[in-house]
Short mmCIF file of C-alpha atoms in Angstrom, two decimals:
data_model
loop_
_atom_site.label_atom_id
_atom_site.label_comp_id
_atom_site.label_asym_id
_atom_site.label_seq_id
_atom_site.Cartn_x
_atom_site.Cartn_y
_atom_site.Cartn_z
CA MET A 135 -62.29 -19.56 -77.21
CA GLY A 136 -58.94 -19.89 -75.56
CA GLN A 137 -57.90 -22.75 -77.76
CA ARG A 138 -54.18 -23.33 -77.97
CA GLY A 139 -51.95 -25.31 -80.26
CA GLY A 140 -52.65 -27.08 -83.51
CA THR A 141 -53.26 -30.74 -84.23
CA ASP A 142 -49.63 -31.35 -85.20
CA ASP A 143 -48.34 -29.70 -82.01
CA ALA A 144 -50.74 -31.73 -79.86
CA GLY A 145 -49.74 -34.96 -81.61
CA THR A 146 -46.05 -34.24 -81.10
CA THR A 147 -46.59 -33.51 -77.42
CA ARG A 148 -48.51 -36.76 -76.93
CA HIS A 149 -45.70 -38.76 -78.56
CA GLU A 150 -43.05 -37.04 -76.44
CA ARG A 151 -44.96 -37.67 -73.22
CA ALA A 152 -45.56 -41.30 -74.17
CA PHE A 153 -41.83 -41.76 -74.78
CA VAL A 154 -40.86 -40.16 -71.46
CA ARG A 155 -43.39 -42.28 -69.58
CA ALA A 156 -41.96 -45.43 -71.19
CA LEU A 157 -38.35 -44.38 -70.53
CA PRO A 158 -38.04 -45.74 -66.93
CA LEU A 159 -39.05 -49.23 -68.04
CA LEU A 160 -36.75 -48.94 -71.04
CA LEU A 161 -33.83 -47.98 -68.79
CA LEU A 162 -34.48 -50.97 -66.53
CA VAL A 163 -34.55 -53.35 -69.47
CA LEU A 164 -31.41 -51.84 -71.01
CA GLY A 165 -29.67 -51.98 -67.63
CA VAL A 166 -30.40 -55.68 -67.21
CA ILE A 167 -29.25 -56.45 -70.76
CA TYR A 168 -26.08 -54.39 -70.38
CA ASP A 169 -25.14 -55.86 -66.99
CA ALA A 170 -25.87 -59.43 -68.07
CA SER A 171 -23.88 -59.17 -71.29
CA THR A 172 -20.75 -57.46 -69.95
CA PRO A 173 -17.97 -58.54 -67.55
CA PRO A 174 -18.59 -58.07 -63.80
CA ASP A 175 -16.36 -54.98 -63.69
CA PHE A 176 -18.90 -53.11 -65.85
CA THR A 177 -22.03 -51.81 -64.14
CA ALA A 178 -25.41 -50.49 -65.25
CA ALA A 179 -26.09 -48.81 -61.90
CA PRO A 180 -26.49 -45.34 -63.49
CA LEU A 181 -29.33 -46.66 -65.64
CA PHE A 182 -31.06 -48.24 -62.65
CA ALA A 183 -30.67 -45.02 -60.63
CA ALA A 184 -32.03 -42.88 -63.45
CA ALA A 185 -35.22 -44.92 -63.86
CA PRO A 186 -37.03 -43.84 -60.63
CA LEU A 187 -35.85 -40.24 -61.06
CA ILE A 188 -37.44 -40.03 -64.50
CA ALA A 189 -40.57 -41.76 -63.22
CA ALA A 190 -41.05 -39.30 -60.34
CA PRO A 191 -42.55 -36.34 -62.26
CA PHE A 192 -44.73 -38.47 -64.54
CA TYR A 193 -45.85 -41.52 -62.54
CA SER A 194 -48.20 -41.88 -59.61
CA ARG A 195 -46.69 -42.37 -56.16
CA LEU A 196 -47.35 -46.12 -56.28
CA ASN A 197 -45.76 -46.53 -59.69
CA THR A 198 -42.77 -44.46 -58.61
CA VAL A 199 -42.31 -46.73 -55.59
CA LEU A 200 -42.64 -49.80 -57.81
CA THR A 201 -40.07 -48.39 -60.26
CA GLY A 202 -37.61 -47.77 -57.39
CA ALA A 203 -38.23 -51.25 -56.03
CA ALA A 204 -37.72 -52.77 -59.49
CA ALA A 205 -34.44 -50.90 -59.92
CA THR A 206 -33.19 -52.01 -56.50
CA GLY A 207 -34.30 -55.58 -57.13
CA ALA A 208 -32.58 -55.64 -60.50
CA VAL A 209 -29.27 -54.49 -58.97
CA LEU A 210 -29.48 -57.09 -56.20
CA PHE A 211 -30.40 -59.87 -58.60
CA LEU A 212 -27.60 -59.07 -61.03
CA HIS A 213 -24.97 -58.82 -58.31
CA TYR A 214 -26.19 -62.07 -56.80
CA GLY A 215 -26.02 -63.72 -60.20
CA ASN A 216 -22.45 -62.46 -60.62
CA SER A 217 -21.58 -63.68 -57.10
CA VAL A 218 -20.32 -60.23 -56.11
CA SER A 219 -23.05 -59.32 -53.62
CA SER A 220 -20.49 -58.85 -50.83
CA HIS A 221 -18.09 -56.63 -52.74
CA VAL A 222 -17.81 -53.02 -51.59
CA GLU A 223 -18.64 -51.78 -55.08
CA ALA A 224 -21.80 -53.85 -55.19
CA VAL A 225 -22.97 -52.64 -51.78
CA THR A 226 -22.26 -49.05 -52.81
CA GLU A 227 -24.30 -49.46 -55.99
CA VAL A 228 -27.27 -50.90 -54.07
CA ILE A 229 -27.16 -48.07 -51.52
CA THR A 230 -26.94 -45.53 -54.35
CA VAL A 231 -29.99 -46.94 -56.14
CA VAL A 232 -31.99 -47.17 -52.91
CA THR A 233 -31.12 -43.57 -52.02
CA VAL A 234 -32.06 -42.29 -55.46
CA ALA A 235 -35.32 -44.27 -55.33
CA ALA A 236 -36.17 -42.65 -51.97
CA LEU A 237 -35.40 -39.20 -53.39
CA ALA A 238 -37.62 -40.00 -56.37
CA ILE A 239 -40.53 -40.69 -54.02
CA VAL A 240 -39.98 -37.32 -52.33
CA ILE A 241 -39.78 -35.58 -55.70
CA ASN A 242 -42.98 -37.31 -56.80
CA ARG A 243 -44.78 -35.99 -53.72
CA VAL A 244 -43.57 -32.44 -54.35
CA VAL A 245 -44.55 -32.60 -58.03
CA ARG A 246 -48.00 -33.95 -57.18
CA ARG A 247 -48.61 -31.11 -54.76
CA GLY A 248 -47.51 -28.61 -57.40
CA ASN A 249 -49.80 -30.21 -59.96
CA ASP A 250 -52.72 -29.97 -57.55
CA ARG A 251 -52.02 -26.27 -57.01
CA LEU A 252 -51.74 -25.75 -60.77
CA ALA A 253 -55.05 -27.52 -61.33
CA ILE A 254 -56.70 -25.21 -58.81
CA ALA A 255 -55.13 -22.16 -60.46
CA ARG A 256 -56.30 -23.35 -63.88
CA SER A 257 -59.85 -23.83 -62.65
CA ILE A 258 -59.83 -20.34 -61.14
CA SER A 259 -58.42 -18.93 -64.38
CA GLU A 260 -61.08 -20.70 -66.44
CA ALA A 261 -63.82 -19.42 -64.15
CA THR A 262 -62.40 -15.90 -64.41
CA GLN A 263 -62.38 -16.13 -68.18
CA ARG A 264 -65.97 -17.33 -68.31
CA ALA A 265 -67.02 -14.53 -65.98
CA VAL A 266 -65.06 -11.70 -67.60
CA LEU A 267 -64.94 -12.89 -71.22
CA PRO A 268 -67.93 -15.17 -71.76
CA GLU A 269 -67.99 -16.73 -75.20
CA PRO A 270 -70.68 -14.95 -77.22
CA ASP A 271 -73.59 -16.85 -78.72
CA PRO A 272 -73.00 -17.92 -82.34
CA ARG A 273 -75.95 -15.74 -83.41
CA ILE A 274 -76.69 -12.34 -81.89
CA GLY A 275 -79.16 -9.84 -83.29
CA GLY A 276 -79.42 -11.74 -86.55
CA LEU A 277 -75.63 -11.74 -87.05
CA ASP A 278 -73.25 -14.72 -87.08
CA ILE A 279 -70.59 -14.32 -84.39
CA ALA A 280 -67.37 -16.10 -83.47
CA ALA A 281 -64.73 -15.15 -80.89
CA ARG A 282 -61.37 -16.63 -79.99
CA TYR A 283 -58.78 -15.86 -77.34
CA GLU A 284 -55.23 -17.15 -77.79
CA ALA A 285 -52.99 -16.69 -74.76
CA ALA A 286 -49.27 -16.33 -75.45
CA GLN A 287 -48.28 -17.85 -72.09
CA ALA A 288 -48.80 -21.57 -71.68
CA ASP A 289 -51.68 -22.47 -69.33
CA ALA A 290 -52.83 -18.84 -69.23
CA PHE A 291 -56.47 -18.19 -70.07
CA ILE A 292 -56.94 -14.46 -69.81
CA GLY A 293 -54.81 -11.34 -69.99
CA GLY A 294 -55.28 -7.79 -71.16
CA ASP A 295 -57.15 -8.42 -74.40
CA LEU A 296 -60.93 -8.13 -74.38
CA TYR A 297 -64.08 -8.39 -76.46
CA ALA A 298 -67.82 -8.18 -75.88
CA VAL A 299 -70.90 -8.33 -78.08
CA GLN A 300 -74.35 -7.12 -77.02
CA ASP A 301 -77.72 -6.86 -78.72
CA THR A 302 -79.26 -3.56 -77.67
CA PRO A 303 -82.26 -1.41 -78.65
CA HIS A 304 -79.80 0.61 -80.75
CA GLY A 305 -78.46 -2.39 -82.65
CA VAL A 306 -75.71 -4.91 -82.06
CA ARG A 307 -72.83 -3.17 -80.32
CA LEU A 308 -69.42 -4.63 -79.73
CA ILE A 309 -65.99 -3.79 -78.44
CA VAL A 310 -62.56 -5.29 -79.00
CA GLY A 311 -59.68 -3.85 -77.01
CA ASP A 312 -56.26 -4.28 -75.49
CA VAL A 313 -55.35 -3.05 -72.00
CA ARG A 314 -51.82 -1.85 -71.43
CA GLY A 315 -49.95 -4.13 -69.08
CA LYS A 316 -50.10 -7.74 -67.93
CA GLY A 317 -51.17 -9.74 -64.93
CA MET A 318 -54.04 -9.15 -62.56
CA GLY A 319 -53.91 -5.38 -63.06
CA ALA A 320 -54.74 -5.89 -66.73
CA VAL A 321 -57.49 -8.37 -65.85
CA ALA A 322 -59.01 -5.82 -63.47
CA ALA A 323 -58.96 -3.20 -66.23
CA VAL A 324 -60.63 -5.66 -68.61
CA ALA A 325 -63.41 -6.20 -66.09
CA VAL A 326 -63.94 -2.44 -65.72
CA VAL A 327 -64.02 -1.81 -69.48
CA ILE A 328 -66.41 -4.66 -70.25
CA GLY A 329 -68.68 -3.83 -67.33
CA ALA A 330 -68.88 -0.19 -68.37
CA PHE A 331 -69.43 -1.15 -71.99
CA ARG A 332 -72.34 -3.49 -71.27
CA GLU A 333 -74.09 -0.85 -69.21
CA ALA A 334 -73.43 2.00 -71.65
CA ALA A 335 -74.33 -0.07 -74.72
CA GLU A 336 -77.85 -0.51 -73.37
CA GLN A 337 -78.37 3.02 -72.11
CA GLU A 338 -76.60 5.39 -74.49
CA ALA A 339 -78.34 6.43 -77.70
CA THR A 340 -75.14 6.92 -79.72
CA LEU A 341 -71.87 5.07 -80.09
CA GLU A 342 -70.02 8.30 -79.35
CA ALA A 343 -71.72 8.46 -75.96
CA VAL A 344 -70.69 4.87 -75.24
CA ALA A 345 -67.06 5.79 -75.87
CA GLN A 346 -67.30 8.73 -73.50
CA ARG A 347 -68.81 6.51 -70.79
CA LEU A 348 -65.84 4.18 -71.11
CA GLU A 349 -63.46 7.12 -70.89
CA ARG A 350 -65.09 8.29 -67.67
CA ALA A 351 -65.14 4.77 -66.21
CA LEU A 352 -61.40 4.33 -66.73
CA ALA A 353 -60.63 7.78 -65.34
CA ARG A 354 -62.78 7.08 -62.28
CA GLU A 355 -61.15 3.73 -61.65
CA GLY A 356 -57.68 5.20 -62.11
CA THR A 357 -58.41 7.80 -59.45
CA ARG A 358 -59.86 5.24 -57.07
CA ARG A 359 -56.87 2.93 -57.37
CA ASP A 360 -54.10 5.51 -57.43
CA GLY A 361 -50.84 4.72 -55.64
CA LEU A 362 -49.21 1.32 -55.22
CA ASP A 363 -52.27 -0.36 -56.69
CA ALA A 364 -52.23 1.96 -59.70
CA PHE A 365 -54.67 1.16 -62.46
CA GLU A 366 -53.53 0.28 -65.98
CA GLY A 367 -52.99 3.51 -67.88
CA PHE A 368 -54.94 3.14 -71.10
CA THR A 369 -56.88 0.79 -73.37
CA THR A 370 -56.83 0.70 -77.14
CA ALA A 371 -60.27 -0.25 -78.45
CA VAL A 372 -62.61 -0.39 -81.41
CA LEU A 373 -66.31 0.17 -80.80
CA ALA A 374 -68.80 -0.91 -83.43
CA GLU A 375 -72.54 -0.57 -83.94
CA ILE A 376 -74.57 -2.55 -86.47
CA ARG A 377 -78.12 -1.31 -86.49
CA HIS A 378 -80.95 -3.74 -87.01
CA GLY A 379 -82.08 -4.00 -90.61
CA GLU A 380 -79.36 -1.69 -91.95
CA GLY A 381 -76.44 -2.69 -94.17
CA THR A 382 -73.87 -0.48 -92.46
CA VAL A 383 -71.48 -0.56 -89.54
CA ARG A 384 -70.46 2.47 -87.46
CA LEU A 385 -66.98 2.43 -85.91
CA ILE A 386 -65.07 4.43 -83.34
CA ASN A 387 -61.38 3.60 -83.17
CA ARG A 388 -59.38 4.59 -80.10
CA GLY A 389 -55.82 3.80 -81.12
CA HIS A 390 -56.52 0.18 -82.04
CA PRO A 391 -55.65 -1.88 -85.16
CA ALA A 392 -58.20 -1.16 -87.89
CA PRO A 393 -60.91 -3.79 -88.47
CA LEU A 394 -61.06 -5.62 -91.78
CA LEU A 395 -64.12 -6.04 -93.98
CA LEU A 396 -63.97 -9.19 -96.09
CA ARG A 397 -66.70 -9.25 -98.70
CA GLY A 398 -68.37 -12.39 -99.94
CA ASP A 399 -66.38 -12.29 -103.20
CA GLY A 400 -63.02 -12.05 -101.41
CA ARG A 401 -62.48 -8.31 -101.75
CA LEU A 402 -60.96 -6.88 -98.60
CA CYS A 403 -61.17 -3.37 -97.17
CA VAL A 404 -59.24 -1.97 -94.21
CA LEU A 405 -61.64 0.18 -92.16
CA SER A 406 -59.16 2.80 -91.01
CA ALA A 407 -60.31 5.69 -88.85
CA THR A 408 -60.88 9.00 -90.63
CA GLU A 409 -59.47 10.88 -87.63
CA PRO A 410 -56.96 9.03 -85.44
CA ALA A 411 -57.76 9.24 -81.73
CA LEU A 412 -55.94 8.49 -78.50
CA PRO A 413 -56.73 5.29 -76.59
CA LEU A 414 -59.33 5.21 -73.84
CA GLY A 415 -58.05 6.42 -70.49
CA MET A 416 -55.85 9.19 -71.91
CA GLY A 417 -58.42 11.97 -71.66
CA ASP A 418 -56.10 14.00 -69.43
CA LEU A 419 -53.93 14.64 -72.51
CA GLY A 420 -56.75 16.35 -74.39
CA VAL A 421 -60.49 16.35 -74.96
CA TRP A 422 -62.08 15.99 -78.37
CA PRO A 423 -65.45 14.76 -79.61
CA ASP A 424 -65.64 11.18 -80.84
CA ARG A 425 -66.86 10.85 -84.42
CA ALA A 426 -67.99 7.50 -85.76
CA ASP A 427 -67.09 6.38 -89.27
CA GLU A 428 -69.76 4.56 -91.25
CA SER A 429 -69.04 1.82 -93.78
CA ASP A 430 -71.08 -0.59 -95.86
CA PHE A 431 -71.64 -4.03 -94.36
CA PRO A 432 -73.42 -6.01 -97.09
CA PRO A 433 -74.94 -9.50 -96.73
CA GLY A 434 -72.34 -12.27 -96.83
CA ALA A 435 -69.54 -9.96 -95.68
CA LEU A 436 -67.34 -10.62 -92.65
CA LEU A 437 -66.01 -8.08 -90.18
CA LEU A 438 -62.78 -9.05 -88.43
CA PHE A 439 -61.73 -7.32 -85.22
CA TYR A 440 -58.42 -8.25 -83.63
CA THR A 441 -55.76 -7.13 -81.18
CA ASP A 442 -52.10 -6.49 -81.95
CA GLY A 443 -51.20 -10.03 -80.93
CA LEU A 444 -52.25 -10.87 -84.50
CA SER A 445 -50.74 -7.98 -86.46
CA GLU A 446 -47.50 -7.90 -84.45
CA ALA A 447 -46.81 -11.63 -84.51
CA ARG A 448 -43.28 -12.10 -85.90
CA ASP A 449 -41.56 -14.94 -87.68
CA GLU A 450 -37.93 -15.95 -87.16
CA ALA A 451 -36.77 -13.18 -89.50
CA GLY A 452 -38.75 -10.55 -87.58
CA ALA A 453 -41.42 -10.08 -90.26
CA PHE A 454 -44.89 -9.21 -89.00
CA TYR A 455 -47.97 -11.22 -89.83
CA ASP A 456 -50.13 -9.02 -92.08
CA PRO A 457 -53.78 -10.12 -91.82
CA ALA A 458 -54.93 -7.84 -94.65
CA ALA A 459 -52.37 -9.29 -97.06
CA ARG A 460 -53.09 -12.86 -95.96
CA LEU A 461 -56.88 -12.62 -96.20
CA GLY A 462 -57.31 -10.73 -99.45
CA GLY A 463 -59.02 -12.88 -102.08
CA ARG A 464 -60.15 -15.56 -99.63
CA ILE A 465 -63.74 -16.36 -98.76
CA PHE A 466 -65.31 -17.99 -95.72
CA PRO A 467 -68.90 -18.65 -96.76
CA GLY A 468 -71.95 -19.74 -94.81
CA ARG A 469 -72.99 -19.51 -91.19
CA GLY A 470 -69.73 -21.16 -90.16
CA GLY A 471 -67.68 -18.47 -91.89
CA PRO A 472 -66.71 -16.53 -88.73
CA HIS A 473 -65.61 -19.69 -86.95
CA ALA A 474 -63.63 -20.89 -90.00
CA LEU A 475 -61.96 -17.50 -90.39
CA LEU A 476 -60.73 -17.39 -86.79
CA ALA A 477 -59.57 -21.00 -86.85
CA ALA A 478 -57.58 -20.32 -90.02
CA LEU A 479 -56.01 -17.18 -88.54
CA ALA A 480 -55.01 -18.93 -85.32
CA GLN A 481 -53.39 -21.78 -87.24
CA GLU A 482 -51.54 -19.43 -89.62
CA VAL A 483 -50.21 -17.27 -86.79
CA ARG A 484 -48.89 -20.31 -84.94
CA ARG A 485 -47.20 -21.44 -88.14
CA HIS A 486 -45.86 -17.92 -88.80
CA THR A 487 -44.34 -17.61 -85.32
CA GLY A 488 -43.25 -21.22 -85.04
CA GLY A 489 -45.54 -21.60 -82.04
CA GLY A 490 -43.73 -18.84 -80.13
CA MET A 491 -46.37 -16.14 -79.71
CA THR A 492 -45.19 -13.28 -77.52
CA ASP A 493 -48.51 -11.52 -76.97
CA ASP A 494 -52.10 -12.53 -76.32
CA MET A 495 -54.45 -12.40 -79.27
CA ALA A 496 -58.20 -11.72 -79.23
CA LEU A 497 -60.21 -12.25 -82.40
CA LEU A 498 -63.85 -11.44 -83.13
CA ALA A 499 -65.60 -12.10 -86.43
CA VAL A 500 -69.09 -10.90 -87.38
CA ARG A 501 -70.99 -11.94 -90.51
CA ARG A 502 -74.15 -10.51 -92.00
CA PRO A 503 -76.18 -13.48 -93.26
CA VAL A 504 -77.59 -13.80 -96.74
CA ALA A 505 -80.97 -15.12 -97.74
CA GLY A 506 -80.98 -18.90 -97.98
CA ASP A 507 -78.29 -19.55 -95.36
CA PRO A 508 -78.84 -23.00 -93.80
CA ASP A 509 -80.06 -22.81 -90.24
CA VAL A 510 -76.96 -24.17 -88.54
CA THR A 511 -74.65 -22.76 -85.90
CA ALA A 512 -71.04 -21.84 -86.51
CA GLY A 513 -68.67 -24.70 -86.08
CA ASP A 514 -71.21 -27.44 -86.85
#
């Protein structure tokens, strides 16, 4: 969950960082070669000054100091070798390199402090994700499960997308949703929705009653946090119930992208709602009874739930990624099928968008096992 970037992207980033880290030394070497092989009127001072500046954001404080000292020493040595150490130009170049080296040390200190703050923020974000969106077990209620969260913003771990899976006396119940808005307001709404879902999933006898509990929870929270700290307005969501020992799935769709059913032979079915309904949290616009749709969920089939970060991902020409069109005819067999499906989707979306996702993406895959499945966990 929360994985970002593909193998190619990670490899490219590592090569780029390795090049940048080697660049200060390369500049020093090039500066010495240039100064030694040209007449005294030519100078490599800009190369020597650039070396500690480039080192500052990437090197430790000690290595930044050493790079500045090496640059200063190189300038002094070359001027001494050219017997121009007393010339005004030579003194000016030495002062320039020393000044830039001192500034590089200051910049290094500022960058290090920023990195420390970022590390703390990342740890808090990771802890928040684990608390609000814990990764589900690979097997729940006899079903194979996989979940994945892809954040559009670099170094972000959680936003307004959500999922939860729970084994209850009424069967395995799950929710996948998308809260309107961004930032901490959306995270707060995610916490409310998931908290209400986990409680209602255990207590309510029907999926329709679970949906109504979520509606009331959002309305109550919106009233409590009215004003400047206004609560996010609504949440699109799909609620599902897979009863123990039955080959069906019951769905309630509140304005969310329709789940996909991928059968073991590759046939795909879009599980659209019979009666479209407004998202959760919009009950003030009208009240109507929720009605669950029931569909077959045979052994070996996969259910895919996703947020609009998947279906609204665009390529350079503005074309949307269509998961139904991309998945038709494909199979993801075995206990690792859910994990393989989500990994393939994440990779294809990154390729489709060129790595420039504009919205978070939550994915949840559920598979009904078949007799004779090897007893392994997804991803092994």
